[in-house]
mmCIF file of C-alpha atoms and ligand atoms in Angstrom:
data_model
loop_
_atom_site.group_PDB
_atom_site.id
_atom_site.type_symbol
_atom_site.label_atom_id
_atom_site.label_comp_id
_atom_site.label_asym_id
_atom_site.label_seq_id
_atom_site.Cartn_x
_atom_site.Cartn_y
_atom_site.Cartn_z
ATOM 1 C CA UNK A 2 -23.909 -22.353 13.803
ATOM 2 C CA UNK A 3 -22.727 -22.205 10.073
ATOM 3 C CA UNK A 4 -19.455 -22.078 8.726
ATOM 4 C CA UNK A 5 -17.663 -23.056 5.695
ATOM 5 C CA UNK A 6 -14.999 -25.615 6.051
ATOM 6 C CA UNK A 7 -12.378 -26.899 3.944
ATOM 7 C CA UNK A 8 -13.110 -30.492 5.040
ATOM 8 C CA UNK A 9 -11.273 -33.019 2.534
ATOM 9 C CA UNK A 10 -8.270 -32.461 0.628
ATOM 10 C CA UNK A 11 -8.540 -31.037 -3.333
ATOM 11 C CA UNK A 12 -12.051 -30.925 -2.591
ATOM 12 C CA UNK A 13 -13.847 -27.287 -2.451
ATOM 13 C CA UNK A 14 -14.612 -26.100 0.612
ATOM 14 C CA UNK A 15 -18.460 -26.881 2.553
ATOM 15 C CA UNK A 16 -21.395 -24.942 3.724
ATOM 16 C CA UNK A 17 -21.545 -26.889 6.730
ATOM 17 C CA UNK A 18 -23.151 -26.838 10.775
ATOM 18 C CA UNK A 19 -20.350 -26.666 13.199
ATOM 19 C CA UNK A 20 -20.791 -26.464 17.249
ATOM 20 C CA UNK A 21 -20.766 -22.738 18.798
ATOM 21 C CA UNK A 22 -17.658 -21.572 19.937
ATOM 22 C CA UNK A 23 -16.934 -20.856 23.462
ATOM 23 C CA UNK A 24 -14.794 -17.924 24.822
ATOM 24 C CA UNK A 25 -11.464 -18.691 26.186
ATOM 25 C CA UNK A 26 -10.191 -17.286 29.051
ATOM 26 C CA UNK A 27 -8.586 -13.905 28.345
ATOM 27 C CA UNK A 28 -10.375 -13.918 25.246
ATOM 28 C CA UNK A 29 -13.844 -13.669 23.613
ATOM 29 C CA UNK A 30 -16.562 -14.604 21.348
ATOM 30 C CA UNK A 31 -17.386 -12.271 18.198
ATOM 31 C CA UNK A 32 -21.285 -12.255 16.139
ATOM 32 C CA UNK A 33 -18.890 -12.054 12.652
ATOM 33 C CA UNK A 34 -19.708 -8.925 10.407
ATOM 34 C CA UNK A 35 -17.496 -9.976 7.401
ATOM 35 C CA UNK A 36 -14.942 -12.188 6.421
ATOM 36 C CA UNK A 37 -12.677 -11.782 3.084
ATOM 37 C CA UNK A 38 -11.309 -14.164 0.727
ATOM 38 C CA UNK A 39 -7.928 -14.295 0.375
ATOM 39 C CA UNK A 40 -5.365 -16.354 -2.237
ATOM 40 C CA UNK A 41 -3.677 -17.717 0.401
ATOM 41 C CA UNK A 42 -6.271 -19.894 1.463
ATOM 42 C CA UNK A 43 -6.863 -21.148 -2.415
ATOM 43 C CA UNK A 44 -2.602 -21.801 -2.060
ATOM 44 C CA UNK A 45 -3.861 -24.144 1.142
ATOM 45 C CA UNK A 46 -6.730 -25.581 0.031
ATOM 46 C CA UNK A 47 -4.256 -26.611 -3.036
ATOM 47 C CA UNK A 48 -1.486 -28.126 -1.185
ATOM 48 C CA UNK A 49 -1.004 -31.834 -1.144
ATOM 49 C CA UNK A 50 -1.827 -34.176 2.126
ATOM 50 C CA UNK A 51 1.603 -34.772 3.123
ATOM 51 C CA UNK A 52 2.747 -31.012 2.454
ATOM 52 C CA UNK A 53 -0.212 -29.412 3.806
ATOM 53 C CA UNK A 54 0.005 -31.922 7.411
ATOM 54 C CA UNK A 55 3.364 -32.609 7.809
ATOM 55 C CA UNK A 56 4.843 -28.836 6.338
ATOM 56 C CA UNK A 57 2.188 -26.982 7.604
ATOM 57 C CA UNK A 58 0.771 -28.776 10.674
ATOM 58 C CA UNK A 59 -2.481 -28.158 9.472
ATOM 59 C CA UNK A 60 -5.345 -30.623 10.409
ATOM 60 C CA UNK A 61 -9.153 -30.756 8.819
ATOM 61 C CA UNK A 62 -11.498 -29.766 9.255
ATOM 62 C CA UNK A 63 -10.368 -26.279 8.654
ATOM 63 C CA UNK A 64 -12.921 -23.322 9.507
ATOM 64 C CA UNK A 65 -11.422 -21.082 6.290
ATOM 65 C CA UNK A 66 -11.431 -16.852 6.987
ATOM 66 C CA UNK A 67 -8.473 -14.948 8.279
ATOM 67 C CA UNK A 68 -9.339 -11.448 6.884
ATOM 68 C CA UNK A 69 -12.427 -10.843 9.862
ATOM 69 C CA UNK A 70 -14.655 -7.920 11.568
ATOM 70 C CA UNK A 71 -16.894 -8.410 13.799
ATOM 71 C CA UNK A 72 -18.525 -7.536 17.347
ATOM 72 C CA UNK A 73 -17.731 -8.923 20.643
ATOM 73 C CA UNK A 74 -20.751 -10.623 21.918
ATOM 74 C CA UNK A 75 -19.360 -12.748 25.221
ATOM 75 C CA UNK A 76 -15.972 -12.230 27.038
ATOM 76 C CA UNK A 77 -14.278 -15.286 28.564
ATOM 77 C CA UNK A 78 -13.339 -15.716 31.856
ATOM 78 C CA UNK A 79 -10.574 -12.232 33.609
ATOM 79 C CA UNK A 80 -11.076 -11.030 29.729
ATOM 80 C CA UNK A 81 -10.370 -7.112 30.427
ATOM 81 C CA UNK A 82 -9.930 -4.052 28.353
ATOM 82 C CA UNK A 83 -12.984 -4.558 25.919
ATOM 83 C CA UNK A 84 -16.784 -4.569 26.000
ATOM 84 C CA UNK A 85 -19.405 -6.566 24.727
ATOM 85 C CA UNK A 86 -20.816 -4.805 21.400
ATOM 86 C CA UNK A 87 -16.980 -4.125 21.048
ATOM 87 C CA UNK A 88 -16.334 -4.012 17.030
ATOM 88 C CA UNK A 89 -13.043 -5.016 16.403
ATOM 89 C CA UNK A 90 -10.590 -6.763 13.705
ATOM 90 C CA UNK A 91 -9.301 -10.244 14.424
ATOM 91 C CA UNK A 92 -5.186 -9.755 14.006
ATOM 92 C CA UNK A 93 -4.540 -12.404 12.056
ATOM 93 C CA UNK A 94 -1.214 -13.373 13.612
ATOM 94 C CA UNK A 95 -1.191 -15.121 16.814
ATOM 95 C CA UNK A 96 2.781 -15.749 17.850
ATOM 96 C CA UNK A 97 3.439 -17.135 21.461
ATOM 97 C CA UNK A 98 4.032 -14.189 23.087
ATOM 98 C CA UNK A 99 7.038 -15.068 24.447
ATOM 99 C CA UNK A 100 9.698 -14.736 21.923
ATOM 100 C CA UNK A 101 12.031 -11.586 21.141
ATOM 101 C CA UNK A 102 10.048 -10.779 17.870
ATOM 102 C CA UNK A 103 6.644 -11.721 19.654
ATOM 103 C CA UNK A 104 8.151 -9.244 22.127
ATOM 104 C CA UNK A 105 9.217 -6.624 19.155
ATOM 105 C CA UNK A 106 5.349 -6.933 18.160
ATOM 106 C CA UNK A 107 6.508 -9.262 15.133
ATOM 107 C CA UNK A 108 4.258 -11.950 16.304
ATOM 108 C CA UNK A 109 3.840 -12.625 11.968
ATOM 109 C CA UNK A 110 7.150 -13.812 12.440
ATOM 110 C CA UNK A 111 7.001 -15.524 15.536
ATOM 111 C CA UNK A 112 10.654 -17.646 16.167
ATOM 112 C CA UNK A 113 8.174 -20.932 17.492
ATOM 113 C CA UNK A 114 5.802 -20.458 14.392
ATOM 114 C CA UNK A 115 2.731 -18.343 14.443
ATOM 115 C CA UNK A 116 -0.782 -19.855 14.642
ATOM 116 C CA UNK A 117 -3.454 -17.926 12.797
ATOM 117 C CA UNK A 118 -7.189 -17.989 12.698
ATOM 118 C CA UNK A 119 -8.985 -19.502 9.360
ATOM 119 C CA UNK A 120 -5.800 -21.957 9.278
ATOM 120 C CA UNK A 121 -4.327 -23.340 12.102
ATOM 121 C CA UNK A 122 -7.267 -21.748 14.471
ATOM 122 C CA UNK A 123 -11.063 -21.496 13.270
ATOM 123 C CA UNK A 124 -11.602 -18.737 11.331
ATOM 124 C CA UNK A 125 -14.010 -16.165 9.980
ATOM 125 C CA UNK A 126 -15.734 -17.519 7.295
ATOM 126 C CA UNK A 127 -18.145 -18.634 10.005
ATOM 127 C CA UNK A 128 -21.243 -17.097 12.815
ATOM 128 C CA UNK A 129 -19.410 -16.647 15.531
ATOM 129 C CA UNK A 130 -15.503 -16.998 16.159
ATOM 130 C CA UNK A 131 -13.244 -17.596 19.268
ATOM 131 C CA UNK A 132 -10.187 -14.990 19.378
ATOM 132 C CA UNK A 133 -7.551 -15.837 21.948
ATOM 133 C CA UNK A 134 -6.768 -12.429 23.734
ATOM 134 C CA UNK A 135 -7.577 -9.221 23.749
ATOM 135 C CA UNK A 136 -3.997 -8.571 22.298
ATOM 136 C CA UNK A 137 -4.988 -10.146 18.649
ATOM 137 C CA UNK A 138 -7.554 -7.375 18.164
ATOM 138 C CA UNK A 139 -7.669 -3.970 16.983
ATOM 139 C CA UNK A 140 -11.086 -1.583 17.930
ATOM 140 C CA UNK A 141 -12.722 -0.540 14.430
ATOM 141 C CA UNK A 142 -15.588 1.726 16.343
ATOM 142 C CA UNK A 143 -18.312 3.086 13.715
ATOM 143 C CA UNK A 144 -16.025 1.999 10.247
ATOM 144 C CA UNK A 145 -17.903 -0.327 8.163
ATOM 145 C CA UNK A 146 -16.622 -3.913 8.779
ATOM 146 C CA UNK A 147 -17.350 -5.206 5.499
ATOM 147 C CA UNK A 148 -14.238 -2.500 4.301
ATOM 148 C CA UNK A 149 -12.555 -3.250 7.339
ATOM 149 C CA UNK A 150 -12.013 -6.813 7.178
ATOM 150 C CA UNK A 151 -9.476 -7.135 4.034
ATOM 151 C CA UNK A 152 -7.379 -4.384 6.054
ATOM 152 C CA UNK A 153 -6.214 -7.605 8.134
ATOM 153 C CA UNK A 154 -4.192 -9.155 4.908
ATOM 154 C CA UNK A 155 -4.999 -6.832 1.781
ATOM 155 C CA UNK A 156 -3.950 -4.419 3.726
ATOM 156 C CA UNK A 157 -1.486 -5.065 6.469
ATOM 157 C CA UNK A 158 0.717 -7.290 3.749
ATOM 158 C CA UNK A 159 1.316 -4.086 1.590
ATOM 159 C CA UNK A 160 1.518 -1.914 4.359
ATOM 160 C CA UNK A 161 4.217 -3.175 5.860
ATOM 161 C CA UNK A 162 6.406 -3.658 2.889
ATOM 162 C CA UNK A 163 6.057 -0.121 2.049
ATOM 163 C CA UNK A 164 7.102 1.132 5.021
ATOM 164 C CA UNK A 165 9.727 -0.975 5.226
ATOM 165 C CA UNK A 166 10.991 -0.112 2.100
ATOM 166 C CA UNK A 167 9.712 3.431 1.937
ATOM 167 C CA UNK A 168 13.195 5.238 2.223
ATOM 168 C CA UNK A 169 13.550 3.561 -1.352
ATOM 169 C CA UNK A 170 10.849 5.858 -2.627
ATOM 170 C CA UNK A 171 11.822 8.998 -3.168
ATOM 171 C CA UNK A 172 10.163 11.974 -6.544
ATOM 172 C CA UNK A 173 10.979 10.005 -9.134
ATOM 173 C CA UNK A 174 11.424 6.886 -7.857
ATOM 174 C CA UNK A 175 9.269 3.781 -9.328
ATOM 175 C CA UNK A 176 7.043 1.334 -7.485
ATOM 176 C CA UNK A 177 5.901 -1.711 -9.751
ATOM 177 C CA UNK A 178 2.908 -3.907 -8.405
ATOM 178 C CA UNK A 179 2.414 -7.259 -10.017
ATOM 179 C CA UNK A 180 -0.849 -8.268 -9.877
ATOM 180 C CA UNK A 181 -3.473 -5.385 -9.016
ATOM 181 C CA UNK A 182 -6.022 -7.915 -6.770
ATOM 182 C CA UNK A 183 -6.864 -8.144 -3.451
ATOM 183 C CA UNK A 184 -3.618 -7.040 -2.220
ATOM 184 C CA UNK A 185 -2.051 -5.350 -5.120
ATOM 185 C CA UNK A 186 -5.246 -2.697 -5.443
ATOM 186 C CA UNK A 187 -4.441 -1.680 -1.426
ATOM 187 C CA UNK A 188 -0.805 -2.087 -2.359
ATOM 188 C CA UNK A 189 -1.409 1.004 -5.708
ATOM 189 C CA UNK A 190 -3.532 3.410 -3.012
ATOM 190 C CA UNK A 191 -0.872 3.111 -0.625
ATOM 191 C CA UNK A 192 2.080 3.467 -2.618
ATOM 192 C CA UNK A 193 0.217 7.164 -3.659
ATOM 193 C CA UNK A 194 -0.370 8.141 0.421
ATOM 194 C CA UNK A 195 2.909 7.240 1.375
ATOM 195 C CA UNK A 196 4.989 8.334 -1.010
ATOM 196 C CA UNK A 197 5.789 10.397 -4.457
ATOM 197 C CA UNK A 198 6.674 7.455 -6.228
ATOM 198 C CA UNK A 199 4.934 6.790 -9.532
ATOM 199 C CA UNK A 200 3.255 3.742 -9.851
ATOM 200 C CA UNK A 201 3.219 0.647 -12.630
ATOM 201 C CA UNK A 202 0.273 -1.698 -12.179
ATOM 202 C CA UNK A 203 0.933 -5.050 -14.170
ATOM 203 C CA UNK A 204 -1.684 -7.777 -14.721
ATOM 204 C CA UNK A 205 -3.362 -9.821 -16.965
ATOM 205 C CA UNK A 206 -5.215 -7.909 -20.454
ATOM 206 C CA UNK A 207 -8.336 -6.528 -19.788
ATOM 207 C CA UNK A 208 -10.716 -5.321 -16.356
ATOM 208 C CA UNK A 209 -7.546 -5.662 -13.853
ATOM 209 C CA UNK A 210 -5.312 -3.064 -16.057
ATOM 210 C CA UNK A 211 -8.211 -0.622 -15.839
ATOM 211 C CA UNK A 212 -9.217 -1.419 -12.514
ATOM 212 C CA UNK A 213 -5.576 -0.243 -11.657
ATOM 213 C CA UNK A 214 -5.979 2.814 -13.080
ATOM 214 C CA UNK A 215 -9.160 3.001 -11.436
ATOM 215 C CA UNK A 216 -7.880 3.119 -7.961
ATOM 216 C CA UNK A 217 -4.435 5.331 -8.929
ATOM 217 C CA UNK A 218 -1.342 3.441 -10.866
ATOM 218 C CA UNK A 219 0.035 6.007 -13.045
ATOM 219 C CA UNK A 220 0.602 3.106 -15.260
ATOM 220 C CA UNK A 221 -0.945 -0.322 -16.202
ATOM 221 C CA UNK A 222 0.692 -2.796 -18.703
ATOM 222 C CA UNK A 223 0.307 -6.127 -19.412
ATOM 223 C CA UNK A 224 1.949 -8.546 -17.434
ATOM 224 C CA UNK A 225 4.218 -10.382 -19.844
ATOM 225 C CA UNK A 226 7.902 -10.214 -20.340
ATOM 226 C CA UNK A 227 7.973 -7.056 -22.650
ATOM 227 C CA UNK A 228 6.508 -5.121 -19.746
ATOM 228 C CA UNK A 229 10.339 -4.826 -17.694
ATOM 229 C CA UNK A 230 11.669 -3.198 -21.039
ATOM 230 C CA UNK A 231 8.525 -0.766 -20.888
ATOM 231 C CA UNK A 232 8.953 0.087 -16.838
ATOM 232 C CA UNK A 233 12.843 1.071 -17.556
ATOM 233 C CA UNK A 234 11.484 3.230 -20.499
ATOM 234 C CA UNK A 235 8.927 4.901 -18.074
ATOM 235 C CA UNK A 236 11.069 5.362 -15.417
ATOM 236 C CA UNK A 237 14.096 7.338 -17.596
ATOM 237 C CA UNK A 238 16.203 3.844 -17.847
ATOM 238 C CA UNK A 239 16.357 3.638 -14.008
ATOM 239 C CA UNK A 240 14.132 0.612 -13.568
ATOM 240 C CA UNK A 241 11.455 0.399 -10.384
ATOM 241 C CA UNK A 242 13.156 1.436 -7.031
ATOM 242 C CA UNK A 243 10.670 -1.198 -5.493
ATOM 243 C CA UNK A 244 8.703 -4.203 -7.165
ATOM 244 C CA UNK A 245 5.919 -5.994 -5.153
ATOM 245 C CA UNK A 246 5.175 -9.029 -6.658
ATOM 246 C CA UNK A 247 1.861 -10.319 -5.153
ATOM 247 C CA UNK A 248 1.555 -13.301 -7.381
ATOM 248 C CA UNK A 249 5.004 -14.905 -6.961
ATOM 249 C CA UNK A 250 4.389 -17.879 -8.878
ATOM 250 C CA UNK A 251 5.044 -18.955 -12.510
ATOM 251 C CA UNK A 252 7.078 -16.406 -14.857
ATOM 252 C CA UNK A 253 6.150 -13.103 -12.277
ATOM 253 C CA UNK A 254 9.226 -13.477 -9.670
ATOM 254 C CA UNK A 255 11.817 -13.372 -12.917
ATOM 255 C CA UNK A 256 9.317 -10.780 -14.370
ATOM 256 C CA UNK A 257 9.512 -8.870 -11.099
ATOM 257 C CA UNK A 258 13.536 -9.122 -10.952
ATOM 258 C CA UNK A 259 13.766 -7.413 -14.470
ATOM 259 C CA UNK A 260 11.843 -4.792 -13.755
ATOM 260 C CA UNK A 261 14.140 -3.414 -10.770
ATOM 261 C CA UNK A 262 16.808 -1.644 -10.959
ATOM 262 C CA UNK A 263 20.230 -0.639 -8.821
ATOM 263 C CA UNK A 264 19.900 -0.508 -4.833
ATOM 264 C CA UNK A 265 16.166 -1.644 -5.840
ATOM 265 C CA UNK A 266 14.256 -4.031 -2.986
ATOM 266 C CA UNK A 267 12.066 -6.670 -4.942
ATOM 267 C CA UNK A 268 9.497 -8.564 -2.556
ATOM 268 C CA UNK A 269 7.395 -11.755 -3.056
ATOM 269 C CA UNK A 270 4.716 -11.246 -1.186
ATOM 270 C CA UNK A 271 2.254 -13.895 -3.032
ATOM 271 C CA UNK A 272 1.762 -17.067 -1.970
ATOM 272 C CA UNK A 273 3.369 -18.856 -4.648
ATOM 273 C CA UNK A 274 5.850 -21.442 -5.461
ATOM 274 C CA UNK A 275 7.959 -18.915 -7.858
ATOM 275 C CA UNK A 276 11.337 -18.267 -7.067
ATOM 276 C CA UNK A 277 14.666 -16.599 -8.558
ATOM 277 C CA UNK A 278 18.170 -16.211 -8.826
ATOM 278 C CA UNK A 279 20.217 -14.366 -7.531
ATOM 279 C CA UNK A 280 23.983 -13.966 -7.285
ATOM 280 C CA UNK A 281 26.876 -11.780 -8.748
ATOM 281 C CA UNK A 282 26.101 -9.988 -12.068
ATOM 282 C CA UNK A 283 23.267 -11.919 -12.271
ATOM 283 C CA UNK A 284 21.015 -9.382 -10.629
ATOM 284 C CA UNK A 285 21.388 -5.376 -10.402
ATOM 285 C CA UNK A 286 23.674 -4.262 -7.778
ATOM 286 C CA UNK A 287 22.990 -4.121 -4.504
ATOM 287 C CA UNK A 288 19.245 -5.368 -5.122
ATOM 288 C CA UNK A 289 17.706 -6.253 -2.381
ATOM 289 C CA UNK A 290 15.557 -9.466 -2.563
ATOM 290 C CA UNK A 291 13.275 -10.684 0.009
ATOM 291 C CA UNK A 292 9.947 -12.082 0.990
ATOM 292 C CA UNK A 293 6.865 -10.877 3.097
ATOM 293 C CA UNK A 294 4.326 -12.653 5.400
ATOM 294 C CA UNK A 295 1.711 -10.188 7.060
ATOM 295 C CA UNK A 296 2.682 -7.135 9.737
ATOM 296 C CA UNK A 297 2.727 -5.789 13.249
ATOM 297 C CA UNK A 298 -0.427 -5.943 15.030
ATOM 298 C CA UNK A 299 0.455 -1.810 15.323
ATOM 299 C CA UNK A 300 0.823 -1.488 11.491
ATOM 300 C CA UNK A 301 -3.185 -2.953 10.968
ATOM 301 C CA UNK A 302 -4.124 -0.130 13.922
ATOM 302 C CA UNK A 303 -2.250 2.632 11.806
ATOM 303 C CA UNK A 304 -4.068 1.193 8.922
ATOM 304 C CA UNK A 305 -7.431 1.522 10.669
ATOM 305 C CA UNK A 306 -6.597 5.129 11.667
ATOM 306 C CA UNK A 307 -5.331 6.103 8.038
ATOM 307 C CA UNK A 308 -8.497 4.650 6.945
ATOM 308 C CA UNK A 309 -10.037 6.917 9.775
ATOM 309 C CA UNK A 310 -8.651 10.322 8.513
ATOM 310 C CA UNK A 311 -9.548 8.955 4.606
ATOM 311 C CA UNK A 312 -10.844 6.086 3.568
ATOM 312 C CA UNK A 313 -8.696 3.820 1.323
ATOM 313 C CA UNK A 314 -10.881 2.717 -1.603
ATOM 314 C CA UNK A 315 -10.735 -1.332 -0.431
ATOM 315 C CA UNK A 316 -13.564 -2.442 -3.681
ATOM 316 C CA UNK A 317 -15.257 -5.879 -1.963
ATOM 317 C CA UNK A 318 -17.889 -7.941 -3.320
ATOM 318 C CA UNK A 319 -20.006 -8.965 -0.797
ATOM 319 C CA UNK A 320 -21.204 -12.440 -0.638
ATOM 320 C CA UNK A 321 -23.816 -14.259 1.746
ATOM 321 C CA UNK A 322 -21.458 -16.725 3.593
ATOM 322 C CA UNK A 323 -23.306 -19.789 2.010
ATOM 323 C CA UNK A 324 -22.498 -18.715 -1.157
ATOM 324 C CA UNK A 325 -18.588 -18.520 -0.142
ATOM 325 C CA UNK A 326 -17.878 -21.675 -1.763
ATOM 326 C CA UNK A 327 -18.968 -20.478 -5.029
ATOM 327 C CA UNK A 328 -17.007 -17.125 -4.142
ATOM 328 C CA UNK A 329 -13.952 -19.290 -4.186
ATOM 329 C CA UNK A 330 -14.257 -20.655 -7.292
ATOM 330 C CA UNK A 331 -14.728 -17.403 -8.975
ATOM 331 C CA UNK A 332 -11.594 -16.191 -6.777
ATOM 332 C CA UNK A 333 -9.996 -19.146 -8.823
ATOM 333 C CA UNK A 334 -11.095 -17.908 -11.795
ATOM 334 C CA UNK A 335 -10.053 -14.440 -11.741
ATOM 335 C CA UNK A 336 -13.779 -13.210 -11.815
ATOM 336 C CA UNK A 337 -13.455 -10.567 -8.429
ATOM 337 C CA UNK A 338 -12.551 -7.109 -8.664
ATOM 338 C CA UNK A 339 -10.281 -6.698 -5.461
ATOM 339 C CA UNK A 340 -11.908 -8.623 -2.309
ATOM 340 C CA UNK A 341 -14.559 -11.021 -2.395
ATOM 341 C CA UNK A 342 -16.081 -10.525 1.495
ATOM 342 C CA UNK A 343 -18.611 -13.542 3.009
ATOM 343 C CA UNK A 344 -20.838 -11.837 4.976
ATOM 344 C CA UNK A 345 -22.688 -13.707 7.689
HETATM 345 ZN ZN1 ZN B 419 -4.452 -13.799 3.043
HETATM 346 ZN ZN1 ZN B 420 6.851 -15.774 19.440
#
């Protein structure tokens, strides 16, 4: 079959023939509908040998694609619960099942270190894939997969940081999202279903601040350091109750600090290298700093059935899956409007 690989490191990834994949026992084999693109696997694909072996335990080739749809088309050996023709989401977290937080259903944070399809495990961006069990997948029925697929990351990631911070977000509170992309235009929609917060989108001049608007920030500025004096102006000197930073890298973490306010949470949720400080006085009080990586396996089904009731506006750009490589590069380049999909 075809896949795209990441095959030699700092190189771009390949349009290349790989062997079909069987289906392990427990698990299956799924025809692939659609695969998205996702940062992350840029942040991989940029890492350097020894960090990206030896950090990460990652090994080449890599099959690339952990945002995946698709429909079961063999069952391996006892595999029970599902059908073939089966359409279904890949969960992209695959803990060891064992732990207590593989055991709370926090298999993203898996205590012995989480495998996950399109890194560790082949991915999407391929045919056919091999999923594990029948416990890393959620049932997608009629929904359209190409849609469907960025729920796994674009949308789980946000998801679960809003409802774990949603008691923060109260009429007239303020949510700020930096960097309205693949993440941070999910991250806008839900911030308007799940709460009455108002929403500041901040990104780069141009498309991005109206494509922001476009799917429902109250507010889009430019992402720069003026912007934190502009979000404590908008929100009546209180500063954002809750800052997502989906770009975490370069000036945005210190950006995403001053734009918070008392008993605010700030999150880094992008796959970046950006840090910051905190300590006392240096910081509001009682801000809450922390990171993100991914959610339940539950959280992507409540997704799927909030999608169900109404259909989050997830804006893809479809691309044939030999074409991914070039997808990548424009991904690079800042040339997609929300998620780039590879469809097979
Ligand atoms: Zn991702
Ligand atoms: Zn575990």
């Amino acid at each position: 079959m075809k896949a795209v690989q990441y095959r030699e490191i700092g190189k771009p990834p390949e349009y290349v023939d790989v062997e079909d994949p069987t289906p392990p026992p427990g698990g299956m084999v799924i025809k692939v509908l659609a695969s998205g693109l996702c940062h992350s696997d840029e942040f991989v694909m940029s890492l350097d040998e020894k960090t990206f072996r030896e950090a990460y335990g990652y090994e080449l080739p890599m099959t690339l694609g952990h945002e995946s749809a698709g429909e079961i088309v063999e069952l391996g050996e006892g595999t029970k619960g599902v059908e073939v023709g089966d359409r279904v989401l890949v969960y992209g977290c695959w803990g060891c099942g064992v732990c207590d937080l593989c055991a709370r259903g926090n298999e993203n944070l898996c205590r012995r270190g989480m495998t996950s399809p399109g890194f560790a495990e082949p991915g999407g961006m391929a045919e056919y894939m091999a999923v594990d069990s029948v416990q890393h997948i959620v049932p997608i029925e009629d929904l359209d997969p190409i849609k469907m697929a960025p729920l796994n990351d674009a949308g789980l990631t946000p998801y679960s940081i809003i409802k774990r911070f949603r008691h923060k977000l109260r009429a007239g509170s303020t949510a700020v999202v930096i960097g309205a992309g693949g993440l941070g235009h999910v991250a806008i929609q839900l911030l308007r279903r799940m709460s009455d917060a108002q929403g500041i989108a901040l990104d780069l001049k141009g498309p991005k601040l109206q494509f922001a608007k476009e799917v429902g920030a109250h507010h889009a500025l430019v992402s720069e350091p003026a912007a934190a004096k502009k979000v404590l102006e908008l929100s009546s000197g209180r500063g954002a109750d809750l800052v997502l930073d989906f770009v975490a890298n370069g000036p945005t973490p210190d950006l995403a600090v001053a734009c918070g306010g008392i008993q605010s949470a700030v999150v880094f949720a992008g796959a970046g290298s950006g840090h910051a400080k905190v300590g006392f006085g240096i910081v509001p009080w009682e801000m809450e700093l922390s990171n993100s990586l991914w959610g339940t396996r539950l959280e992507l089904m409540e997704l799927v059935e909030m999608a169900k009731r109404e259909p989050l506006e997830i804006r893809t750009t479809p691309f044939p899956l030999e074409l991914a490589p070039m997808a990548y590069r424009m991904l690079h380049e800042g040339k997609i409007d929300g998620r780039a999909v590879c469809v097979p």
